[in-house]
Amino acid sequence: MASQRRLGQENSASRTALMDGVESVLRDDGYAALSARTVAERAGLKHQLVYYYFQTMDDLLMATYRRHTDRVLERIELAFRAPRPLHAVWDVWSNPVDSRLNMEFLVMANHNEAIRAATIAIGEESRRVGLERIAQLLAPTKLDGAVFNPMAVMMAISSLGGIVGLESALGISGGHAETRAMVEWCLDQLEPEVAPGVAVAGKG
Amino acid sequence: MASQRRLGQENSASRTALMDGVESVLRDDGYAALSARTVAERAGLKHQLVYYYFQTMDDLLMATYRRHTDRVLERIELAFRAPRPLHAVWDVWSNPVDSRLNMEFLVMANHNEAIRAATIAIGEESRRVGLERIAQLLAPTKLDGAVFNPMAVMMAISSLGGIVGLESALGISGGHAETRAMVEWCLDQLEPEVAPGVAVAGKG
DNA sequence: GTCTATACACCGATAGAC
DNA sequence: GTCTATCGGTGTATAGAC
């Protein structure tokens, strides 16, 4: 099944430009607009270059997705090292620019087997990260730990953040201020302004 | 410019079959797979029929979207007449089958101006519906009405429900049981088990 | 590493026969 | 109301020149 076609180097600038092109097309025009031609145009390259650096369009898509998920996980892990982790995580997920890309990939996962598999992995991984930290935050509150399960809290933050971010990008604003206020009130209950006693020791 | 082409009747069975075809393609293969040919195939018709019943593919898409949003609004309004409205609304939004279609349209709104406009309308409308009812439910609780704003509560239910439903359709299950439990606990605080004498299917 | 040229399939849309 | 035939454009992917 492996093609005989030669492939370019992994560290090539053009290769990176093509992956940037994929993200650019996804953000602006959605996955229906993805093609070797549209992607290459964003990168300022000819469309045949896609097939010099990748075996198929799908390979380019997957390489871009893996790079994207790596970045997201990195950002989530970084957020958990912030003074108020849940507030930081909320900021990551509700960012309008990223939400657009995240949602595009999430919906694409419904029809692309490779994307689906990677999405399941990233979804569970991103929620697993820092679960103990959330458990610590939930412990001293009056909230029942069995009900406010750490994973459920992460799920709520990521989905609500994702939709608020996506809608913001869409130009929808109704209810957003109220929603953000509600979420921040909830997070403030878990993470009051600066808590010296439970300060996180910065890593490294 | 308006085309000279003649158009079929609004109440035609083939016209309805074409709209069903659009939903079918969206659910199974996503909006990237939408074409006059794929849609007509689902409907058991030739692709040229699309242009007998609709001026453009975009017109077919919009007609389907309007039909879809009408149905969603209808379901939301119906839910608000249930014994426990918020529980019913949650069931509507977290339904995996509908979530797939809802999300497909939501993401499409990022790149299609007509869909975007209609989405903004439905989004705000669906949250406005029954706002007074939610306000009534929130009133007797200890929860601050200024924080737990009715619109924010609706936003939380629809976004969290939408993502949980979509992920279920994707085959993701991690954290879902915990999330559903958390949501239902919250809703139970607002809508306790109905008073004795009123028929409620056993929960217990 | 990047280009031209080329293959074949599918796209939206139209014209016109039946 | 549904069909055959057709147009120009774009899609993925490859071969081979430079």
GROMACS .gro file of N, CA and C in nm, chain A residues 55-187:
model
  399
   55GLN      N    1   0.199   1.184   0.204
   55GLN     CA    2   0.150   1.081   0.112
   55GLN      C    3   0.012   1.116   0.057
   56THR      N    4  -0.075   1.162   0.148
   56THR     CA    5  -0.212   1.197   0.108
   56THR      C    6  -0.257   1.323   0.182
   57MET      N    7  -0.366   1.380   0.139
   57MET     CA    8  -0.426   1.494   0.208
   57MET      C    9  -0.460   1.455   0.352
   58ASP      N   10  -0.504   1.332   0.368
   58ASP     CA   11  -0.541   1.285   0.501
   58ASP      C   12  -0.420   1.281   0.594
   59ASP      N   13  -0.305   1.247   0.539
   59ASP     CA   14  -0.183   1.247   0.621
   59ASP      C   15  -0.150   1.389   0.667
   60LEU      N   16  -0.165   1.484   0.576
   60LEU     CA   17  -0.142   1.624   0.612
   60LEU      C   18  -0.238   1.667   0.722
   61LEU      N   19  -0.364   1.627   0.706
   61LEU     CA   20  -0.465   1.663   0.806
   61LEU      C   21  -0.430   1.605   0.943
   62MET      N   22  -0.391   1.478   0.943
   62MET     CA   23  -0.359   1.412   1.070
   62MET      C   24  -0.235   1.472   1.136
   63ALA      N   25  -0.135   1.503   1.054
   63ALA     CA   26  -0.013   1.565   1.109
   63ALA      C   27  -0.049   1.698   1.175
   64THR      N   28  -0.137   1.772   1.109
   64THR     CA   29  -0.179   1.902   1.163
   64THR      C   30  -0.257   1.883   1.292
   65TYR      N   31  -0.342   1.782   1.292
   65TYR     CA   32  -0.424   1.757   1.412
   65TYR      C   33  -0.338   1.716   1.530
   66ARG      N   34  -0.240   1.632   1.503
   66ARG     CA   35  -0.152   1.589   1.612
   66ARG      C   36  -0.076   1.707   1.669
   67ARG      N   37  -0.029   1.795   1.579
   67ARG     CA   38   0.042   1.914   1.627
   67ARG      C   39  -0.053   1.999   1.712
   68HIS      N   40  -0.176   2.010   1.665
   68HIS     CA   41  -0.276   2.090   1.738
   68HIS      C   42  -0.305   2.033   1.876
   69THR      N   43  -0.329   1.903   1.883
   69THR     CA   44  -0.362   1.843   2.013
   69THR      C   45  -0.244   1.851   2.110
   70ASP      N   46  -0.123   1.838   2.056
   70ASP     CA   47  -0.006   1.853   2.141
   70ASP      C   48  -0.004   1.991   2.205
   71ARG      N   49  -0.035   2.091   2.123
   71ARG     CA   50  -0.036   2.229   2.174
   71ARG      C   51  -0.144   2.248   2.280
   72VAL      N   52  -0.263   2.191   2.253
   72VAL     CA   53  -0.374   2.206   2.348
   72VAL      C   54  -0.338   2.143   2.482
   73LEU      N   55  -0.285   2.020   2.475
   73LEU     CA   56  -0.248   1.952   2.600
   73LEU      C   57  -0.143   2.031   2.677
   74GLU      N   58  -0.049   2.087   2.602
   74GLU     CA   59   0.057   2.166   2.663
   74GLU      C   60  -0.003   2.286   2.737
   75ARG      N   61  -0.102   2.349   2.672
   75ARG     CA   62  -0.165   2.467   2.730
   75ARG      C   63  -0.244   2.430   2.856
   76ILE      N   64  -0.309   2.313   2.850
   76ILE     CA   65  -0.387   2.268   2.966
   76ILE      C   66  -0.294   2.240   3.084
   77GLU      N   67  -0.184   2.172   3.053
   77GLU     CA   68  -0.090   2.140   3.160
   77GLU      C   69  -0.030   2.267   3.220
   78LEU      N   70  -0.002   2.363   3.133
   78LEU     CA   71   0.050   2.492   3.180
   78LEU      C   72  -0.053   2.560   3.270
   79ALA      N   73  -0.179   2.554   3.229
   79ALA     CA   74  -0.286   2.618   3.305
   79ALA      C   75  -0.294   2.561   3.446
   80PHE      N   76  -0.268   2.432   3.457
   80PHE     CA   77  -0.277   2.368   3.590
   80PHE      C   78  -0.161   2.407   3.681
   81ARG      N   79  -0.064   2.476   3.626
   81ARG     CA   80   0.045   2.523   3.710
   81ARG      C   81   0.027   2.670   3.745
   82ALA      N   82  -0.086   2.729   3.699
   82ALA     CA   83  -0.115   2.869   3.730
   82ALA      C   84  -0.166   2.879   3.873
   83PRO      N   85  -0.168   3.002   3.930
   83PRO     CA   86  -0.214   3.020   4.067
   83PRO      C   87  -0.358   2.971   4.086
   84ARG      N   88  -0.444   3.000   3.988
   84ARG     CA   89  -0.581   2.951   3.997
   84ARG      C   90  -0.609   2.865   3.874
   85PRO      N   91  -0.576   2.736   3.885
   85PRO     CA   92  -0.579   2.644   3.770
   85PRO      C   93  -0.712   2.641   3.694
   86LEU      N   94  -0.822   2.631   3.766
   86LEU     CA   95  -0.950   2.619   3.696
   86LEU      C   96  -0.984   2.745   3.618
   87HIS      N   97  -0.951   2.861   3.674
   87HIS     CA   98  -0.971   2.985   3.601
   87HIS      C   99  -0.888   2.984   3.473
   88ALA      N  100  -0.765   2.936   3.485
   88ALA     CA  101  -0.676   2.933   3.369
   88ALA      C  102  -0.725   2.835   3.264
   89VAL      N  103  -0.776   2.721   3.310
   89VAL     CA  104  -0.828   2.621   3.217
   89VAL      C  105  -0.951   2.676   3.142
   90TRP      N  106  -1.034   2.745   3.217
   90TRP     CA  107  -1.152   2.808   3.155
   90TRP      C  108  -1.108   2.905   3.045
   91ASP      N  109  -1.004   2.983   3.072
   91ASP     CA  110  -0.956   3.077   2.972
   91ASP      C  111  -0.908   3.006   2.846
   92VAL      N  112  -0.843   2.891   2.866
   92VAL     CA  113  -0.795   2.815   2.751
   92VAL      C  114  -0.912   2.769   2.664
   93TRP      N  115  -1.012   2.709   2.727
   93TRP     CA  116  -1.122   2.651   2.649
   93TRP      C  117  -1.217   2.754   2.591
   94SER      N  118  -1.230   2.868   2.655
   94SER     CA  119  -1.329   2.965   2.606
   94SER      C  120  -1.269   3.067   2.510
   95ASN      N  121  -1.143   3.049   2.477
   95ASN     CA  122  -1.079   3.137   2.378
   95ASN      C  123  -1.142   3.118   2.240
   96PRO      N  124  -1.200   3.227   2.184
   96PRO     CA  125  -1.273   3.216   2.058
   96PRO      C  126  -1.190   3.165   1.941
   97VAL      N  127  -1.065   3.208   1.933
   97VAL     CA  128  -0.981   3.167   1.821
   97VAL      C  129  -0.959   3.016   1.821
   98ASP      N  130  -0.925   2.961   1.938
   98ASP     CA  131  -0.899   2.818   1.947
   98ASP      C  132  -1.027   2.737   1.937
   99SER      N  133  -1.136   2.791   1.991
   99SER     CA  134  -1.262   2.718   1.991
   99SER      C  135  -1.305   2.681   1.851
  100ARG      N  136  -1.285   2.773   1.760
  100ARG     CA  137  -1.323   2.749   1.622
  100ARG      C  138  -1.252   2.627   1.567
  101LEU      N  139  -1.124   2.621   1.591
  101LEU     CA  140  -1.044   2.509   1.542
  101LEU      C  141  -1.081   2.381   1.616
  102ASN      N  142  -1.097   2.390   1.747
  102ASN     CA  143  -1.132   2.274   1.827
  102ASN      C  144  -1.264   2.213   1.780
  103MET      N  145  -1.363   2.299   1.760
  103MET     CA  146  -1.495   2.250   1.720
  103MET      C  147  -1.492   2.190   1.579
  104GLU      N  148  -1.415   2.252   1.493
  104GLU     CA  149  -1.404   2.200   1.356
  104GLU      C  150  -1.349   2.058   1.359
  105PHE      N  151  -1.246   2.037   1.439
  105PHE     CA  152  -1.188   1.903   1.451
  105PHE      C  153  -1.286   1.807   1.519
  106LEU      N  154  -1.356   1.857   1.621
  106LEU     CA  155  -1.448   1.771   1.695
  106LEU      C  156  -1.559   1.719   1.604
  107VAL      N  157  -1.612   1.807   1.521
  107VAL     CA  158  -1.718   1.766   1.430
  107VAL      C  159  -1.662   1.674   1.321
  108MET      N  160  -1.543   1.705   1.276
  108MET     CA  161  -1.478   1.622   1.174
  108MET      C  162  -1.459   1.479   1.224
  109ALA      N  163  -1.441   1.466   1.354
  109ALA     CA  164  -1.418   1.335   1.413
  109ALA      C  165  -1.535   1.241   1.389
  110ASN      N  166  -1.652   1.298   1.363
  110ASN     CA  167  -1.769   1.216   1.336
  110ASN      C  168  -1.761   1.140   1.204
  111HIS      N  169  -1.673   1.185   1.116
  111HIS     CA  170  -1.672   1.127   0.981
  111HIS      C  171  -1.535   1.079   0.939
  112ASN      N  172  -1.436   1.099   1.024
  112ASN     CA  173  -1.300   1.059   0.989
  112ASN      C  174  -1.247   0.970   1.101
  113GLU      N  175  -1.223   0.844   1.066
  113GLU     CA  176  -1.188   0.745   1.168
  113GLU      C  177  -1.060   0.780   1.244
  114ALA      N  178  -0.958   0.827   1.171
  114ALA     CA  179  -0.831   0.859   1.237
  114ALA      C  180  -0.849   0.977   1.332
  115ILE      N  181  -0.923   1.078   1.286
  115ILE     CA  182  -0.948   1.195   1.371
  115ILE      C  183  -1.030   1.154   1.493
  116ARG      N  184  -1.123   1.063   1.470
  116ARG     CA  185  -1.206   1.018   1.582
  116ARG      C  186  -1.119   0.954   1.691
  117ALA      N  187  -1.033   0.863   1.650
  117ALA     CA  188  -0.948   0.793   1.746
  117ALA      C  189  -0.860   0.892   1.823
  118ALA      N  190  -0.800   0.985   1.751
  118ALA     CA  191  -0.714   1.083   1.816
  118ALA      C  192  -0.794   1.175   1.908
  119THR      N  193  -0.918   1.203   1.869
  119THR     CA  194  -1.003   1.291   1.948
  119THR      C  195  -1.044   1.227   2.079
  120ILE      N  196  -1.076   1.097   2.072
  120ILE     CA  197  -1.110   1.025   2.194
  120ILE      C  198  -0.992   1.031   2.290
  121ALA      N  199  -0.873   1.009   2.235
  121ALA     CA  200  -0.752   1.011   2.318
  121ALA      C  201  -0.731   1.147   2.383
  122ILE      N  202  -0.734   1.252   2.301
  122ILE     CA  203  -0.709   1.386   2.355
  122ILE      C  204  -0.818   1.428   2.452
  123GLY      N  205  -0.942   1.391   2.421
  123GLY     CA  206  -1.054   1.429   2.507
  123GLY      C  207  -1.037   1.372   2.646
  124GLU      N  208  -1.006   1.244   2.653
  124GLU     CA  209  -0.993   1.182   2.783
  124GLU      C  210  -0.864   1.228   2.852
  125GLU      N  211  -0.758   1.243   2.773
  125GLU     CA  212  -0.631   1.288   2.829
  125GLU      C  213  -0.643   1.428   2.889
  126SER      N  214  -0.706   1.517   2.813
  126SER     CA  215  -0.714   1.657   2.859
  126SER      C  216  -0.796   1.669   2.986
  127ARG      N  217  -0.889   1.574   3.006
  127ARG     CA  218  -0.969   1.580   3.127
  127ARG      C  219  -0.900   1.510   3.243
  128ARG      N  220  -0.815   1.413   3.210
  128ARG     CA  221  -0.744   1.339   3.313
  128ARG      C  222  -0.636   1.426   3.378
  129VAL      N  223  -0.576   1.511   3.292
  129VAL     CA  224  -0.469   1.599   3.340
  129VAL      C  225  -0.518   1.684   3.457
  130GLY      N  226  -0.452   1.674   3.563
  130GLY     CA  227  -0.484   1.760   3.676
  130GLY      C  228  -0.608   1.723   3.753
  131LEU      N  229  -0.653   1.599   3.736
  131LEU     CA  230  -0.774   1.557   3.808
  131LEU      C  231  -0.752   1.562   3.960
  132GLU      N  232  -0.631   1.523   4.003
  132GLU     CA  233  -0.601   1.523   4.146
  132GLU      C  234  -0.606   1.666   4.198
  133ARG      N  235  -0.559   1.755   4.114
  133ARG     CA  236  -0.558   1.897   4.152
  133ARG      C  237  -0.700   1.947   4.176
  134ILE      N  238  -0.791   1.909   4.088
  134ILE     CA  239  -0.931   1.950   4.104
  134ILE      C  240  -0.989   1.886   4.229
  135ALA      N  241  -0.954   1.760   4.250
  135ALA     CA  242  -1.004   1.691   4.368
  135ALA      C  243  -0.962   1.766   4.495
  136GLN      N  244  -0.837   1.816   4.495
  136GLN     CA  245  -0.788   1.894   4.609
  136GLN      C  246  -0.871   2.020   4.629
  137LEU      N  247  -0.905   2.084   4.516
  137LEU     CA  248  -0.982   2.209   4.524
  137LEU      C  249  -1.124   2.183   4.574
  138LEU      N  250  -1.178   2.069   4.534
  138LEU     CA  251  -1.316   2.038   4.571
  138LEU      C  252  -1.327   1.993   4.716
  139ALA      N  253  -1.221   1.931   4.766
  139ALA     CA  254  -1.224   1.872   4.899
  139ALA      C  255  -1.271   1.966   5.010
  140PRO      N  256  -1.209   2.086   5.024
  140PRO     CA  257  -1.246   2.173   5.137
  140PRO      C  258  -1.381   2.243   5.121
  141THR      N  259  -1.444   2.229   5.006
  141THR     CA  260  -1.573   2.298   4.987
  141THR      C  261  -1.685   2.214   5.043
  142LYS      N  262  -1.801   2.276   5.053
  142LYS     CA  263  -1.917   2.204   5.106
  142LYS      C  264  -1.980   2.117   4.997
  143LEU      N  265  -1.930   2.131   4.873
  143LEU     CA  266  -1.987   2.057   4.761
  143LEU      C  267  -1.953   1.908   4.771
  144ASP      N  268  -2.051   1.829   4.749
  144ASP     CA  269  -2.034   1.685   4.758
  144ASP      C  270  -1.938   1.635   4.650
  145GLY      N  271  -1.830   1.573   4.691
  145GLY     CA  272  -1.731   1.524   4.596
  145GLY      C  273  -1.784   1.418   4.503
  146ALA      N  274  -1.883   1.343   4.551
  146ALA     CA  275  -1.942   1.238   4.468
  146ALA      C  276  -2.025   1.299   4.356
  147VAL      N  277  -2.084   1.413   4.385
  147VAL     CA  278  -2.166   1.480   4.282
  147VAL      C  279  -2.077   1.564   4.192
  148PHE      N  280  -1.996   1.651   4.255
  148PHE     CA  281  -1.907   1.735   4.176
  148PHE      C  282  -1.776   1.662   4.151
  149ASN      N  283  -1.790   1.559   4.073
  149ASN     CA  284  -1.678   1.475   4.035
  149ASN      C  285  -1.577   1.556   3.954
  150PRO      N  286  -1.449   1.541   3.982
  150PRO     CA  287  -1.346   1.619   3.911
  150PRO      C  288  -1.358   1.609   3.759
  151MET      N  289  -1.382   1.490   3.709
  151MET     CA  290  -1.392   1.473   3.564
  151MET      C  291  -1.514   1.548   3.510
  152ALA      N  292  -1.624   1.544   3.585
  152ALA     CA  293  -1.745   1.614   3.542
  152ALA      C  294  -1.721   1.765   3.541
  153VAL      N  295  -1.646   1.814   3.638
  153VAL     CA  296  -1.616   1.957   3.643
  153VAL      C  297  -1.533   1.998   3.522
  154MET      N  298  -1.433   1.914   3.490
  154MET     CA  299  -1.351   1.942   3.372
  154MET      C  300  -1.435   1.941   3.245
  155MET      N  301  -1.524   1.846   3.238
  155MET     CA  302  -1.613   1.832   3.122
  155MET      C  303  -1.700   1.957   3.107
  156ALA      N  304  -1.752   2.005   3.219
  156ALA     CA  305  -1.837   2.124   3.216
  156ALA      C  306  -1.758   2.245   3.170
  157ILE      N  307  -1.637   2.259   3.222
  157ILE     CA  308  -1.555   2.375   3.185
  157ILE      C  309  -1.519   2.371   3.037
  158SER      N  310  -1.479   2.252   2.988
  158SER     CA  311  -1.436   2.246   2.848
  158SER      C  312  -1.552   2.262   2.752
  159SER      N  313  -1.667   2.201   2.779
  159SER     CA  314  -1.777   2.214   2.683
  159SER      C  315  -1.840   2.351   2.685
  160LEU      N  316  -1.866   2.401   2.806
  160LEU     CA  317  -1.925   2.534   2.814
  160LEU      C  318  -1.830   2.637   2.755
  161GLY      N  319  -1.702   2.623   2.788
  161GLY     CA  320  -1.603   2.714   2.732
  161GLY      C  321  -1.596   2.705   2.582
  162GLY      N  322  -1.598   2.584   2.531
  162GLY     CA  323  -1.590   2.564   2.386
  162GLY      C  324  -1.705   2.629   2.312
  163ILE      N  325  -1.826   2.612   2.363
  163ILE     CA  326  -1.942   2.670   2.295
  163ILE      C  327  -1.945   2.822   2.308
  164VAL      N  328  -1.913   2.871   2.426
  164VAL     CA  329  -1.910   3.017   2.443
  164VAL      C  330  -1.807   3.077   2.347
  165GLY      N  331  -1.692   3.012   2.340
  165GLY     CA  332  -1.587   3.060   2.250
  165GLY      C  333  -1.631   3.056   2.105
  166LEU      N  334  -1.692   2.945   2.065
  166LEU     CA  335  -1.736   2.931   1.927
  166LEU      C  336  -1.842   3.034   1.892
  167GLU      N  337  -1.936   3.051   1.982
  167GLU     CA  338  -2.042   3.148   1.957
  167GLU      C  339  -1.987   3.290   1.950
  168SER      N  340  -1.890   3.318   2.034
  168SER     CA  341  -1.827   3.450   2.028
  168SER      C  342  -1.769   3.474   1.890
  169ALA      N  343  -1.701   3.373   1.839
  169ALA     CA  344  -1.642   3.383   1.706
  169ALA      C  345  -1.750   3.404   1.601
  170LEU      N  346  -1.867   3.347   1.627
  170LEU     CA  347  -1.979   3.358   1.533
  170LEU      C  348  -2.045   3.495   1.536
  171GLY      N  349  -2.020   3.569   1.643
  171GLY     CA  350  -2.085   3.698   1.656
  171GLY      C  351  -2.206   3.693   1.747
  172ILE      N  352  -2.228   3.577   1.809
  172ILE     CA  353  -2.337   3.565   1.905
  172ILE      C  354  -2.287   3.617   2.039
  173SER      N  355  -2.364   3.702   2.103
  173SER     CA  356  -2.320   3.755   2.231
  173SER      C  357  -2.427   3.739   2.339
  174GLY      N  358  -2.551   3.712   2.297
  174GLY     CA  359  -2.661   3.703   2.394
  174GLY      C  360  -2.639   3.597   2.500
  175GLY      N  361  -2.641   3.637   2.625
  175GLY     CA  362  -2.628   3.542   2.735
  175GLY      C  363  -2.484   3.513   2.773
  176HIS      N  364  -2.389   3.563   2.694
  176HIS     CA  365  -2.249   3.529   2.722
  176HIS      C  366  -2.196   3.595   2.849
  177ALA      N  367  -2.226   3.723   2.864
  177ALA     CA  368  -2.179   3.794   2.983
  177ALA      C  369  -2.233   3.725   3.108
  178GLU      N  370  -2.362   3.690   3.103
  178GLU     CA  371  -2.424   3.624   3.218
  178GLU      C  372  -2.359   3.487   3.243
  179THR      N  373  -2.329   3.417   3.134
  179THR     CA  374  -2.269   3.284   3.147
  179THR      C  375  -2.128   3.294   3.204
  180ARG      N  376  -2.051   3.387   3.150
  180ARG     CA  377  -1.915   3.403   3.201
  180ARG      C  378  -1.916   3.442   3.349
  181ALA      N  379  -2.010   3.528   3.385
  181ALA     CA  380  -2.020   3.570   3.525
  181ALA      C  381  -2.054   3.450   3.613
  182MET      N  382  -2.145   3.368   3.566
  182MET     CA  383  -2.187   3.251   3.644
  182MET      C  384  -2.070   3.154   3.662
  183VAL      N  385  -2.001   3.128   3.551
  183VAL     CA  386  -1.887   3.035   3.559
  183VAL      C  387  -1.781   3.090   3.653
  184GLU      N  388  -1.752   3.219   3.641
  184GLU     CA  389  -1.646   3.275   3.725
  184GLU      C  390  -1.686   3.278   3.872
  185TRP      N  391  -1.814   3.296   3.897
  185TRP     CA  392  -1.860   3.290   4.036
  185TRP      C  393  -1.836   3.149   4.091
  186CYS      N  394  -1.872   3.049   4.011
  186CYS     CA  395  -1.852   2.911   4.054
  186CYS      C  396  -1.704   2.882   4.079
  187LEU      N  397  -1.621   2.926   3.984
  187LEU     CA  398  -1.478   2.899   3.998
  187LEU      C  399  -1.420   2.973   4.118
   0.00000   0.00000   0.00000
